[in-house]
């Protein structure tokens, strides 16, 4: 199989190359950041991407989310190779095939690659191109699954992001930036702290030169920044 290595640390890329040098797999190249990874994936069309998570500018999770927006058939299988075990849940939400902790062991890496090899083209396409139907959220009773179509909007308050839906407001463990990349064009950023579901926008209100969105069944008005207003105006026309 053809492999692309993505890691911002030269020693990390070198170690993965070393682990694979006696294997039947071919390394097509490597990238040191997220944008370089997306460019290389489109140019080289690898079967598998060995992907670090903590990288400057764009994380590996954001790279995975953006892959769903590219016209790749099928997209590459993703195997995360990271020193941080706390991102495992997010990794599998973006349909990673495996999650390996550094220092990666050769046996674990080869086992993960064998799993990819055993999957046919249709299985890989289904794995990497899911429709996002639910999100996990935290409540005082534990974790709940919230249907995406039931979410009115997301809002960021300091270090927390919450979502508002038909049953109330709950906290979610994903940043707005990542949610935006995964849920466009159904959801749109109206402000640095808000991401809104277009199907629930009832009206646009103007107050002292500022724009706000009225959401069906919700008292809170959603602010629209001057920066985002042109895009929101066009987006609402397309949604109507």
mmCIF file with all atom_site columns, C-alpha atoms in Angstrom, residues 110-231:
data_model
loop_
_atom_site.group_PDB
_atom_site.id
_atom_site.type_symbol
_atom_site.label_atom_id
_atom_site.label_alt_id
_atom_site.label_comp_id
_atom_site.label_asym_id
_atom_site.label_entity_id
_atom_site.label_seq_id
_atom_site.pdbx_PDB_ins_code
_atom_site.Cartn_x
_atom_site.Cartn_y
_atom_site.Cartn_z
_atom_site.occupancy
_atom_site.B_iso_or_equiv
_atom_site.pdbx_formal_charge
_atom_site.auth_seq_id
_atom_site.auth_comp_id
_atom_site.auth_asym_id
_atom_site.auth_atom_id
_atom_site.pdbx_PDB_model_num
ATOM 1   C CA . UNK A 1 110 ? 1.942   -3.262 10.765 1.00 0.00 ? 110 UNK A CA 1
ATOM 2   C CA . UNK A 1 111 ? -1.217  -4.716 12.334 1.00 0.00 ? 111 UNK A CA 1
ATOM 3   C CA . UNK A 1 112 ? -3.104  -1.473 11.643 1.00 0.00 ? 112 UNK A CA 1
ATOM 4   C CA . UNK A 1 113 ? -1.888  -1.451 8.036  1.00 0.00 ? 113 UNK A CA 1
ATOM 5   C CA . UNK A 1 114 ? -2.950  -5.073 7.596  1.00 0.00 ? 114 UNK A CA 1
ATOM 6   C CA . UNK A 1 115 ? -6.459  -4.079 8.666  1.00 0.00 ? 115 UNK A CA 1
ATOM 7   C CA . UNK A 1 116 ? -6.576  -1.466 5.925  1.00 0.00 ? 116 UNK A CA 1
ATOM 8   C CA . UNK A 1 117 ? -5.280  -3.947 3.355  1.00 0.00 ? 117 UNK A CA 1
ATOM 9   C CA . UNK A 1 118 ? -8.041  -6.411 4.184  1.00 0.00 ? 118 UNK A CA 1
ATOM 10  C CA . UNK A 1 119 ? -10.774 -3.840 3.573  1.00 0.00 ? 119 UNK A CA 1
ATOM 11  C CA . UNK A 1 120 ? -12.158 -3.510 0.074  1.00 0.00 ? 120 UNK A CA 1
ATOM 12  C CA . UNK A 1 121 ? -12.752 -0.216 -1.740 1.00 0.00 ? 121 UNK A CA 1
ATOM 13  C CA . UNK A 1 122 ? -16.432 0.032  -0.804 1.00 0.00 ? 122 UNK A CA 1
ATOM 14  C CA . UNK A 1 123 ? -15.706 -0.562 2.881  1.00 0.00 ? 123 UNK A CA 1
ATOM 15  C CA . UNK A 1 124 ? -13.040 2.152  2.908  1.00 0.00 ? 124 UNK A CA 1
ATOM 16  C CA . UNK A 1 125 ? -15.369 4.622  1.223  1.00 0.00 ? 125 UNK A CA 1
ATOM 17  C CA . UNK A 1 126 ? -18.115 3.930  3.747  1.00 0.00 ? 126 UNK A CA 1
ATOM 18  C CA . UNK A 1 127 ? -15.659 4.231  6.632  1.00 0.00 ? 127 UNK A CA 1
ATOM 19  C CA . UNK A 1 128 ? -14.216 7.552  5.516  1.00 0.00 ? 128 UNK A CA 1
ATOM 20  C CA . UNK A 1 129 ? -17.394 9.226  4.224  1.00 0.00 ? 129 UNK A CA 1
ATOM 21  C CA . UNK A 1 130 ? -20.036 8.903  6.933  1.00 0.00 ? 130 UNK A CA 1
ATOM 22  C CA . UNK A 1 131 ? -23.013 11.197 7.282  1.00 0.00 ? 131 UNK A CA 1
ATOM 23  C CA . UNK A 1 132 ? -22.813 12.973 10.633 1.00 0.00 ? 132 UNK A CA 1
ATOM 24  C CA . UNK A 1 133 ? -26.122 12.316 12.326 1.00 0.00 ? 133 UNK A CA 1
ATOM 25  C CA . UNK A 1 134 ? -25.355 12.680 16.053 1.00 0.00 ? 134 UNK A CA 1
ATOM 26  C CA . UNK A 1 135 ? -22.909 14.437 18.378 1.00 0.00 ? 135 UNK A CA 1
ATOM 27  C CA . UNK A 1 136 ? -21.872 13.464 21.898 1.00 0.00 ? 136 UNK A CA 1
ATOM 28  C CA . UNK A 1 137 ? -22.610 15.965 24.672 1.00 0.00 ? 137 UNK A CA 1
ATOM 29  C CA . UNK A 1 138 ? -22.067 16.047 28.445 1.00 0.00 ? 138 UNK A CA 1
ATOM 30  C CA . UNK A 1 139 ? -24.906 16.493 30.935 1.00 0.00 ? 139 UNK A CA 1
ATOM 31  C CA . UNK A 1 140 ? -25.201 16.079 34.714 1.00 0.00 ? 140 UNK A CA 1
ATOM 32  C CA . UNK A 1 141 ? -26.572 12.607 33.963 1.00 0.00 ? 141 UNK A CA 1
ATOM 33  C CA . UNK A 1 142 ? -23.619 11.623 31.754 1.00 0.00 ? 142 UNK A CA 1
ATOM 34  C CA . UNK A 1 143 ? -23.066 11.526 27.995 1.00 0.00 ? 143 UNK A CA 1
ATOM 35  C CA . UNK A 1 144 ? -26.000 11.892 25.587 1.00 0.00 ? 144 UNK A CA 1
ATOM 36  C CA . UNK A 1 145 ? -26.259 11.610 21.785 1.00 0.00 ? 145 UNK A CA 1
ATOM 37  C CA . UNK A 1 146 ? -27.858 14.673 20.220 1.00 0.00 ? 146 UNK A CA 1
ATOM 38  C CA . UNK A 1 147 ? -29.267 14.459 16.661 1.00 0.00 ? 147 UNK A CA 1
ATOM 39  C CA . UNK A 1 148 ? -27.522 17.060 14.495 1.00 0.00 ? 148 UNK A CA 1
ATOM 40  C CA . UNK A 1 149 ? -30.794 18.003 12.789 1.00 0.00 ? 149 UNK A CA 1
ATOM 41  C CA . UNK A 1 150 ? -32.252 18.900 16.223 1.00 0.00 ? 150 UNK A CA 1
ATOM 42  C CA . UNK A 1 151 ? -29.468 21.376 17.095 1.00 0.00 ? 151 UNK A CA 1
ATOM 43  C CA . UNK A 1 152 ? -30.433 25.047 16.853 1.00 0.00 ? 152 UNK A CA 1
ATOM 44  C CA . UNK A 1 153 ? -26.993 26.548 17.380 1.00 0.00 ? 153 UNK A CA 1
ATOM 45  C CA . UNK A 1 154 ? -23.613 26.199 19.082 1.00 0.00 ? 154 UNK A CA 1
ATOM 46  C CA . UNK A 1 155 ? -22.042 28.911 21.204 1.00 0.00 ? 155 UNK A CA 1
ATOM 47  C CA . UNK A 1 156 ? -18.594 29.341 22.737 1.00 0.00 ? 156 UNK A CA 1
ATOM 48  C CA . UNK A 1 157 ? -18.291 30.801 26.224 1.00 0.00 ? 157 UNK A CA 1
ATOM 49  C CA . UNK A 1 158 ? -14.648 31.203 27.249 1.00 0.00 ? 158 UNK A CA 1
ATOM 50  C CA . UNK A 1 159 ? -13.226 27.664 27.228 1.00 0.00 ? 159 UNK A CA 1
ATOM 51  C CA . UNK A 1 160 ? -16.538 25.812 26.846 1.00 0.00 ? 160 UNK A CA 1
ATOM 52  C CA . UNK A 1 161 ? -18.723 25.127 23.804 1.00 0.00 ? 161 UNK A CA 1
ATOM 53  C CA . UNK A 1 162 ? -22.385 24.323 24.305 1.00 0.00 ? 162 UNK A CA 1
ATOM 54  C CA . UNK A 1 163 ? -25.158 23.370 21.928 1.00 0.00 ? 163 UNK A CA 1
ATOM 55  C CA . UNK A 1 164 ? -28.801 24.386 22.161 1.00 0.00 ? 164 UNK A CA 1
ATOM 56  C CA . UNK A 1 165 ? -31.434 21.910 20.949 1.00 0.00 ? 165 UNK A CA 1
ATOM 57  C CA . UNK A 1 166 ? -35.063 21.027 21.606 1.00 0.00 ? 166 UNK A CA 1
ATOM 58  C CA . UNK A 1 167 ? -34.376 19.637 25.100 1.00 0.00 ? 167 UNK A CA 1
ATOM 59  C CA . UNK A 1 168 ? -32.158 22.468 26.327 1.00 0.00 ? 168 UNK A CA 1
ATOM 60  C CA . UNK A 1 169 ? -28.462 23.319 26.433 1.00 0.00 ? 169 UNK A CA 1
ATOM 61  C CA . UNK A 1 170 ? -25.562 20.888 26.930 1.00 0.00 ? 170 UNK A CA 1
ATOM 62  C CA . UNK A 1 171 ? -21.750 21.057 26.780 1.00 0.00 ? 171 UNK A CA 1
ATOM 63  C CA . UNK A 1 172 ? -19.816 19.478 23.910 1.00 0.00 ? 172 UNK A CA 1
ATOM 64  C CA . UNK A 1 173 ? -16.119 18.590 23.749 1.00 0.00 ? 173 UNK A CA 1
ATOM 65  C CA . UNK A 1 174 ? -15.358 20.043 20.313 1.00 0.00 ? 174 UNK A CA 1
ATOM 66  C CA . UNK A 1 175 ? -14.188 23.553 19.328 1.00 0.00 ? 175 UNK A CA 1
ATOM 67  C CA . UNK A 1 176 ? -16.371 25.703 17.087 1.00 0.00 ? 176 UNK A CA 1
ATOM 68  C CA . UNK A 1 177 ? -13.723 25.696 14.370 1.00 0.00 ? 177 UNK A CA 1
ATOM 69  C CA . UNK A 1 178 ? -13.847 21.910 14.064 1.00 0.00 ? 178 UNK A CA 1
ATOM 70  C CA . UNK A 1 179 ? -17.649 21.799 14.237 1.00 0.00 ? 179 UNK A CA 1
ATOM 71  C CA . UNK A 1 180 ? -17.831 24.412 11.490 1.00 0.00 ? 180 UNK A CA 1
ATOM 72  C CA . UNK A 1 181 ? -15.628 22.386 9.137  1.00 0.00 ? 181 UNK A CA 1
ATOM 73  C CA . UNK A 1 182 ? -17.648 19.211 9.788  1.00 0.00 ? 182 UNK A CA 1
ATOM 74  C CA . UNK A 1 183 ? -21.159 20.662 9.574  1.00 0.00 ? 183 UNK A CA 1
ATOM 75  C CA . UNK A 1 184 ? -21.073 23.182 6.715  1.00 0.00 ? 184 UNK A CA 1
ATOM 76  C CA . UNK A 1 185 ? -23.206 24.139 4.836  1.00 0.00 ? 185 UNK A CA 1
ATOM 77  C CA . UNK A 1 186 ? -26.051 23.143 7.186  1.00 0.00 ? 186 UNK A CA 1
ATOM 78  C CA . UNK A 1 187 ? -24.455 25.272 9.941  1.00 0.00 ? 187 UNK A CA 1
ATOM 79  C CA . UNK A 1 188 ? -22.798 28.650 9.434  1.00 0.00 ? 188 UNK A CA 1
ATOM 80  C CA . UNK A 1 189 ? -20.597 30.862 11.619 1.00 0.00 ? 189 UNK A CA 1
ATOM 81  C CA . UNK A 1 190 ? -22.396 34.128 12.377 1.00 0.00 ? 190 UNK A CA 1
ATOM 82  C CA . UNK A 1 191 ? -19.972 35.448 14.960 1.00 0.00 ? 191 UNK A CA 1
ATOM 83  C CA . UNK A 1 192 ? -16.722 34.271 16.517 1.00 0.00 ? 192 UNK A CA 1
ATOM 84  C CA . UNK A 1 193 ? -18.778 32.652 19.276 1.00 0.00 ? 193 UNK A CA 1
ATOM 85  C CA . UNK A 1 194 ? -21.798 31.287 17.366 1.00 0.00 ? 194 UNK A CA 1
ATOM 86  C CA . UNK A 1 195 ? -22.507 28.556 14.806 1.00 0.00 ? 195 UNK A CA 1
ATOM 87  C CA . UNK A 1 196 ? -26.147 28.395 13.629 1.00 0.00 ? 196 UNK A CA 1
ATOM 88  C CA . UNK A 1 197 ? -28.373 25.802 11.949 1.00 0.00 ? 197 UNK A CA 1
ATOM 89  C CA . UNK A 1 198 ? -29.957 27.556 8.959  1.00 0.00 ? 198 UNK A CA 1
ATOM 90  C CA . UNK A 1 199 ? -33.187 25.542 9.002  1.00 0.00 ? 199 UNK A CA 1
ATOM 91  C CA . UNK A 1 200 ? -34.212 27.152 12.321 1.00 0.00 ? 200 UNK A CA 1
ATOM 92  C CA . UNK A 1 201 ? -33.578 30.783 11.358 1.00 0.00 ? 201 UNK A CA 1
ATOM 93  C CA . UNK A 1 202 ? -36.953 32.518 11.578 1.00 0.00 ? 202 UNK A CA 1
ATOM 94  C CA . UNK A 1 203 ? -36.024 36.134 10.868 1.00 0.00 ? 203 UNK A CA 1
ATOM 95  C CA . UNK A 1 204 ? -33.212 38.653 10.598 1.00 0.00 ? 204 UNK A CA 1
ATOM 96  C CA . UNK A 1 205 ? -33.484 41.583 12.986 1.00 0.00 ? 205 UNK A CA 1
ATOM 97  C CA . UNK A 1 206 ? -31.588 44.868 12.945 1.00 0.00 ? 206 UNK A CA 1
ATOM 98  C CA . UNK A 1 207 ? -30.878 46.831 16.115 1.00 0.00 ? 207 UNK A CA 1
ATOM 99  C CA . UNK A 1 208 ? -28.749 50.002 16.265 1.00 0.00 ? 208 UNK A CA 1
ATOM 100 C CA . UNK A 1 209 ? -26.832 49.078 13.135 1.00 0.00 ? 209 UNK A CA 1
ATOM 101 C CA . UNK A 1 210 ? -26.191 45.439 14.170 1.00 0.00 ? 210 UNK A CA 1
ATOM 102 C CA . UNK A 1 211 ? -27.805 42.286 12.758 1.00 0.00 ? 211 UNK A CA 1
ATOM 103 C CA . UNK A 1 212 ? -29.283 39.441 14.801 1.00 0.00 ? 212 UNK A CA 1
ATOM 104 C CA . UNK A 1 213 ? -30.913 36.124 13.908 1.00 0.00 ? 213 UNK A CA 1
ATOM 105 C CA . UNK A 1 214 ? -34.210 35.050 15.473 1.00 0.00 ? 214 UNK A CA 1
ATOM 106 C CA . UNK A 1 215 ? -34.263 31.277 16.010 1.00 0.00 ? 215 UNK A CA 1
ATOM 107 C CA . UNK A 1 216 ? -37.541 29.330 16.078 1.00 0.00 ? 216 UNK A CA 1
ATOM 108 C CA . UNK A 1 217 ? -38.606 28.546 19.628 1.00 0.00 ? 217 UNK A CA 1
ATOM 109 C CA . UNK A 1 218 ? -35.567 30.287 21.192 1.00 0.00 ? 218 UNK A CA 1
ATOM 110 C CA . UNK A 1 219 ? -35.645 33.604 23.058 1.00 0.00 ? 219 UNK A CA 1
ATOM 111 C CA . UNK A 1 220 ? -31.924 34.303 22.679 1.00 0.00 ? 220 UNK A CA 1
ATOM 112 C CA . UNK A 1 221 ? -31.045 36.399 19.627 1.00 0.00 ? 221 UNK A CA 1
ATOM 113 C CA . UNK A 1 222 ? -27.920 35.320 17.726 1.00 0.00 ? 222 UNK A CA 1
ATOM 114 C CA . UNK A 1 223 ? -25.508 38.144 16.892 1.00 0.00 ? 223 UNK A CA 1
ATOM 115 C CA . UNK A 1 224 ? -24.097 38.476 13.367 1.00 0.00 ? 224 UNK A CA 1
ATOM 116 C CA . UNK A 1 225 ? -20.757 40.265 13.113 1.00 0.00 ? 225 UNK A CA 1
ATOM 117 C CA . UNK A 1 226 ? -20.048 42.753 10.335 1.00 0.00 ? 226 UNK A CA 1
ATOM 118 C CA . UNK A 1 227 ? -17.383 40.418 9.051  1.00 0.00 ? 227 UNK A CA 1
ATOM 119 C CA . UNK A 1 228 ? -19.813 37.509 8.679  1.00 0.00 ? 228 UNK A CA 1
ATOM 120 C CA . UNK A 1 229 ? -22.923 39.413 7.540  1.00 0.00 ? 229 UNK A CA 1
ATOM 121 C CA . UNK A 1 230 ? -22.252 39.244 3.735  1.00 0.00 ? 230 UNK A CA 1
ATOM 122 C CA . UNK A 1 231 ? -21.771 35.453 3.913  1.00 0.00 ? 231 UNK A CA 1
#
